[in-house]
Tab-separated table of C-alpha atoms in Angstrom:
chain	number	residue	atom	x	y	z
A	1	GLY	CA	-1.222	14.598	11.653
A	2	ASN	CA	-0.550	13.289	8.175
A	3	SER	CA	1.686	10.274	7.819
A	4	VAL	CA	2.659	7.505	5.417
A	5	THR	CA	3.676	3.980	6.398
A	6	GLN	CA	5.509	1.700	3.998
A	7	MET	CA	6.652	-1.873	4.306
A	8	GLU	CA	10.258	-2.184	5.346
A	9	GLY	CA	12.800	-3.477	2.895
A	10	PRO	CA	14.787	-4.625	1.292
A	11	VAL	CA	12.454	-6.545	-0.961
A	12	THR	CA	14.482	-9.113	-2.875
A	13	LEU	CA	12.979	-10.707	-5.991
A	14	SER	CA	14.052	-12.662	-9.015
A	15	GLU	CA	13.475	-11.225	-12.469
A	16	GLU	CA	9.887	-11.676	-13.725
A	17	ALA	CA	8.486	-12.090	-10.202
A	18	PHE	CA	5.366	-10.233	-9.032
A	19	LEU	CA	5.934	-7.162	-6.893
A	20	THR	CA	3.805	-5.627	-4.162
A	21	ILE	CA	4.994	-2.801	-1.926
A	22	ASN	CA	2.447	-1.864	0.723
A	23	CYS	CA	1.636	1.725	1.602
A	24	THR	CA	-0.979	3.028	4.017
A	25	TYR	CA	-1.650	6.602	5.005
A	26	THR	CA	-3.243	8.831	7.608
A	27	ALA	CA	-4.617	12.175	6.504
A	28	THR	CA	-7.076	14.737	7.788
A	29	GLY	CA	-8.503	15.693	4.402
A	30	TYR	CA	-8.658	14.172	0.926
A	31	PRO	CA	-5.061	13.711	-0.116
A	32	SER	CA	-3.421	13.100	-3.446
A	33	LEU	CA	-1.166	10.031	-3.371
A	34	PHE	CA	2.122	9.449	-5.137
A	35	TRP	CA	4.819	6.886	-5.737
A	36	TYR	CA	8.298	8.258	-6.365
A	37	VAL	CA	11.324	6.176	-7.376
A	38	GLN	CA	14.978	6.866	-6.625
A	39	TYR	CA	17.597	5.084	-8.721
A	40	PRO	CA	21.110	4.806	-7.263
A	41	GLY	CA	22.900	8.135	-7.112
A	42	GLU	CA	19.942	10.100	-8.450
A	43	GLY	CA	17.142	12.303	-7.183
A	44	LEU	CA	13.545	11.178	-6.876
A	45	GLN	CA	11.277	11.046	-9.878
A	46	LEU	CA	7.531	10.617	-10.046
A	47	LEU	CA	6.455	7.086	-10.938
A	48	LEU	CA	2.674	7.466	-10.717
A	49	LYS	CA	-0.053	9.296	-8.849
A	50	ALA	CA	-3.764	9.314	-8.026
A	51	THR	CA	-5.736	12.326	-6.908
A	52	LYS	CA	-9.043	10.846	-5.744
A	53	ALA	CA	-10.562	7.676	-4.365
A	54	ASP	CA	-10.679	4.662	-6.727
A	55	ASP	CA	-8.284	6.301	-9.197
A	56	LYS	CA	-5.606	3.995	-10.553
A	57	GLY	CA	-2.199	5.434	-11.369
A	58	SER	CA	0.004	3.531	-13.801
A	59	ASN	CA	3.365	3.921	-15.493
A	60	LYS	CA	6.104	1.623	-16.839
A	61	GLY	CA	4.088	-1.470	-15.875
A	62	PHE	CA	3.604	-0.296	-12.277
A	63	GLU	CA	0.118	0.287	-10.899
A	64	ALA	CA	-1.431	1.558	-7.669
A	65	THR	CA	-5.095	2.093	-6.758
A	66	TYR	CA	-6.266	4.760	-4.303
A	67	ARG	CA	-8.352	2.844	-1.715
A	68	LYS	CA	-10.064	5.278	0.638
A	69	GLU	CA	-11.826	2.560	2.614
A	70	THR	CA	-8.524	0.928	3.584
A	71	THR	CA	-6.427	4.151	3.352
A	72	SER	CA	-3.968	2.337	1.118
A	73	PHE	CA	-2.047	2.885	-2.118
A	74	HIS	CA	-0.116	-0.333	-2.700
A	75	LEU	CA	2.365	-0.479	-5.592
A	76	GLU	CA	2.264	-3.523	-7.885
A	77	LYS	CA	4.041	-4.789	-10.952
A	78	GLY	CA	3.371	-8.070	-12.677
A	79	SER	CA	6.905	-8.867	-13.813
A	80	VAL	CA	9.902	-6.991	-12.412
A	81	GLN	CA	13.173	-6.428	-14.228
A	82	VAL	CA	16.702	-5.940	-12.947
A	83	SER	CA	16.426	-2.303	-14.034
A	84	ASP	CA	13.578	-1.808	-11.513
A	85	SER	CA	16.072	-2.085	-8.645
A	86	ALA	CA	15.686	1.196	-6.767
A	87	VAL	CA	14.163	2.757	-3.656
A	88	TYR	CA	10.420	3.422	-3.854
A	89	PHE	CA	8.747	6.147	-1.796
A	90	CYS	CA	5.056	6.497	-1.128
A	91	ALA	CA	3.912	10.062	-0.446
A	92	LEU	CA	0.784	12.090	0.147
A	93	ARG	CA	-0.213	15.691	-0.257
A	94	ASP	CA	-3.192	16.671	1.833
A	95	THR	CA	-5.823	19.133	0.672
A	96	GLY	CA	-4.819	22.723	1.318
A	97	PHE	CA	-1.201	21.897	2.123
A	98	GLN	CA	1.821	22.623	-0.040
A	99	LYS	CA	3.934	19.853	1.356
A	100	LEU	CA	4.532	16.239	0.452
A	101	VAL	CA	4.739	13.775	3.319
A	102	PHE	CA	6.979	10.820	2.478
A	103	GLY	CA	7.205	7.304	3.773
A	104	THR	CA	10.617	5.951	4.730
A	105	GLY	CA	11.150	4.223	1.392
A	106	THR	CA	11.389	0.571	0.372
A	107	ARG	CA	14.477	-0.745	-1.374
A	108	LEU	CA	13.806	-3.229	-4.173
A	109	LEU	CA	16.569	-5.547	-5.340
A	110	VAL	CA	15.914	-7.640	-8.457
A	111	SER	CA	18.367	-10.374	-9.401
A	112	PRO	CA	18.718	-11.986	-12.849
B	1	ASN	CA	15.275	22.044	-20.280
B	2	ALA	CA	17.901	21.301	-17.656
B	3	GLY	CA	15.144	20.806	-15.055
B	4	VAL	CA	16.343	21.243	-11.458
B	5	THR	CA	20.075	21.684	-11.007
B	6	GLN	CA	22.023	21.637	-7.750
B	7	THR	CA	25.594	22.538	-6.902
B	8	PRO	CA	27.868	21.283	-5.514
B	9	LYS	CA	27.371	17.512	-5.802
B	10	PHE	CA	29.591	16.756	-2.817
B	11	ARG	CA	31.029	18.850	0.005
B	12	ILE	CA	32.899	18.245	3.231
B	13	LEU	CA	32.659	20.939	5.902
B	14	LYS	CA	34.293	21.378	9.261
B	15	ILE	CA	32.137	22.047	12.319
B	16	GLY	CA	31.227	25.727	12.505
B	17	GLN	CA	31.843	26.502	8.834
B	18	SER	CA	29.119	27.927	6.643
B	19	MET	CA	28.082	27.262	3.079
B	20	THR	CA	25.316	27.796	0.562
B	21	LEU	CA	23.758	25.007	-1.440
B	22	GLN	CA	22.602	26.277	-4.800
B	23	CYS	CA	19.401	25.251	-6.555
B	24	ALA	CA	17.991	26.488	-9.840
B	25	GLN	CA	15.109	25.442	-12.062
B	26	ASP	CA	14.235	26.472	-15.609
B	27	MET	CA	10.624	25.268	-15.711
B	28	ASN	CA	9.103	28.534	-14.422
B	29	HIS	CA	7.714	26.727	-11.385
B	30	ASN	CA	6.350	28.870	-8.579
B	31	TYR	CA	6.888	26.308	-5.823
B	32	MET	CA	10.330	25.218	-4.656
B	33	TYR	CA	11.394	22.971	-1.785
B	34	TRP	CA	14.432	21.837	0.152
B	35	TYR	CA	14.529	18.337	1.650
B	36	ARG	CA	17.114	16.353	3.526
B	37	GLN	CA	17.423	12.590	3.308
B	38	ASP	CA	19.127	10.714	6.103
B	39	PRO	CA	20.170	7.063	5.682
B	40	GLY	CA	17.210	4.691	5.858
B	41	MET	CA	14.785	7.555	6.303
B	42	GLY	CA	12.303	9.305	4.105
B	43	LEU	CA	12.683	12.889	3.032
B	44	LYS	CA	12.129	15.652	5.558
B	45	LEU	CA	11.080	19.104	4.378
B	46	ILE	CA	13.418	21.895	5.506
B	47	TYR	CA	11.952	24.985	3.833
B	48	TYR	CA	9.679	25.730	0.948
B	49	SER	CA	8.641	28.701	-1.167
B	50	VAL	CA	5.448	29.422	-3.095
B	51	GLY	CA	6.934	32.278	-5.096
B	52	ALA	CA	9.658	34.900	-5.237
B	53	GLY	CA	9.935	36.675	-1.901
B	54	ILE	CA	7.821	34.110	-0.018
B	55	THR	CA	9.337	31.335	2.081
B	56	ASP	CA	8.113	29.191	4.948
B	57	LYS	CA	9.469	26.607	7.361
B	58	GLY	CA	9.034	22.894	6.912
B	59	GLU	CA	9.493	20.111	9.458
B	60	VAL	CA	13.219	20.565	10.198
B	61	PRO	CA	14.234	24.223	9.608
B	62	ASN	CA	16.640	24.712	12.529
B	63	GLY	CA	20.179	25.500	11.432
B	64	TYR	CA	19.161	26.555	7.920
B	65	ASN	CA	18.074	29.679	6.104
B	66	VAL	CA	16.670	30.313	2.652
B	67	SER	CA	15.876	33.183	0.337
B	68	ARG	CA	13.925	33.408	-2.906
B	69	SER	CA	14.742	36.566	-4.832
B	70	THR	CA	13.886	35.117	-8.252
B	71	THR	CA	11.537	32.443	-9.563
B	72	GLU	CA	14.492	30.364	-10.757
B	73	ASP	CA	16.775	30.232	-7.707
B	74	PHE	CA	16.293	28.933	-4.176
B	75	PRO	CA	19.579	28.735	-2.236
B	76	LEU	CA	19.863	27.007	1.144
B	77	ARG	CA	22.276	28.468	3.681
B	78	LEU	CA	23.965	26.604	6.537
B	79	GLU	CA	25.444	29.132	8.959
B	80	LEU	CA	27.213	27.024	11.600
B	81	ALA	CA	27.630	23.504	10.314
B	82	ALA	CA	27.094	20.670	12.797
B	83	PRO	CA	27.602	16.902	12.411
B	84	SER	CA	23.817	16.456	12.650
B	85	GLN	CA	23.560	18.240	9.281
B	86	THR	CA	25.437	15.455	7.517
B	87	SER	CA	22.892	14.333	4.955
B	88	VAL	CA	21.898	14.334	1.314
B	89	TYR	CA	20.032	17.490	0.339
B	90	PHE	CA	17.486	17.585	-2.451
B	91	CYS	CA	15.897	20.591	-4.060
B	92	ALA	CA	12.579	20.221	-5.854
B	93	SER	CA	10.118	22.380	-7.743
B	94	SER	CA	6.518	22.147	-8.860
B	95	SER	CA	3.725	24.104	-10.455
B	96	PRO	CA	0.430	24.143	-8.525
B	97	THR	CA	-2.543	22.292	-9.951
B	98	SER	CA	-6.089	22.110	-8.676
B	99	GLY	CA	-6.667	19.124	-6.411
B	100	GLY	CA	-3.081	19.029	-5.165
B	101	GLY	CA	-1.806	16.491	-7.680
B	102	ASP	CA	1.163	18.495	-8.890
B	103	THR	CA	4.375	16.617	-9.578
B	104	GLN	CA	7.531	17.662	-7.784
B	105	TYR	CA	10.685	17.568	-9.898
B	106	PHE	CA	13.851	16.793	-7.988
B	107	GLY	CA	17.448	17.764	-8.500
B	108	PRO	CA	20.275	15.193	-8.306
B	109	GLY	CA	21.162	16.073	-4.715
B	110	THR	CA	24.115	17.411	-2.728
B	111	ARG	CA	25.901	15.020	-0.387
B	112	LEU	CA	27.175	16.999	2.614
B	113	THR	CA	29.464	15.670	5.318
B	114	VAL	CA	30.268	17.717	8.422
B	115	LEU	CA	33.333	16.609	10.378
């Protein structure tokens, strides 16, 4: 079946550090891939997405590249800020399915 | 646009009680979803709907019911509350796009505790 595996958190960084959150997936078809972010006390919101192999999604300084050969969609940011502290969810939507499959989430804590 | 709204924000139920979690969206989205989020876990899909009058089960439908009489509203019903239903519930909506890349828009959530 379809599944998403994310690195466990929390990830603790100092402001301006480089961020990588790993995400790998298993899918039967050709999925679209997403990163959602959840700030404290709020619902999830889309951060970025990619719908086919080699696409790069980007938003707010975050980037992720759809790597079909390694079935990965790792999230990166060159310089994190305190305001980036949140839980990040990797998700996929397989071809022909209506449903998103989520990873377990990775909590990011950024200190000044 | 208000986006996706959910009520109530918080609720405490006793075992065996029933309640309805309300969800509404004003974006004219055909697709709507209910998820639950347990501590340290990802989101699990409870039910979803692809249009008014059409609903289908997700991964964890037991103990819940839904209806979709209008495009805007998608209430979730708990008939006999159990402690295992203590969770945060999120409603979401989306509009289908070719290739499956549609964005789901989430409500702020309802935190439910069953004692």
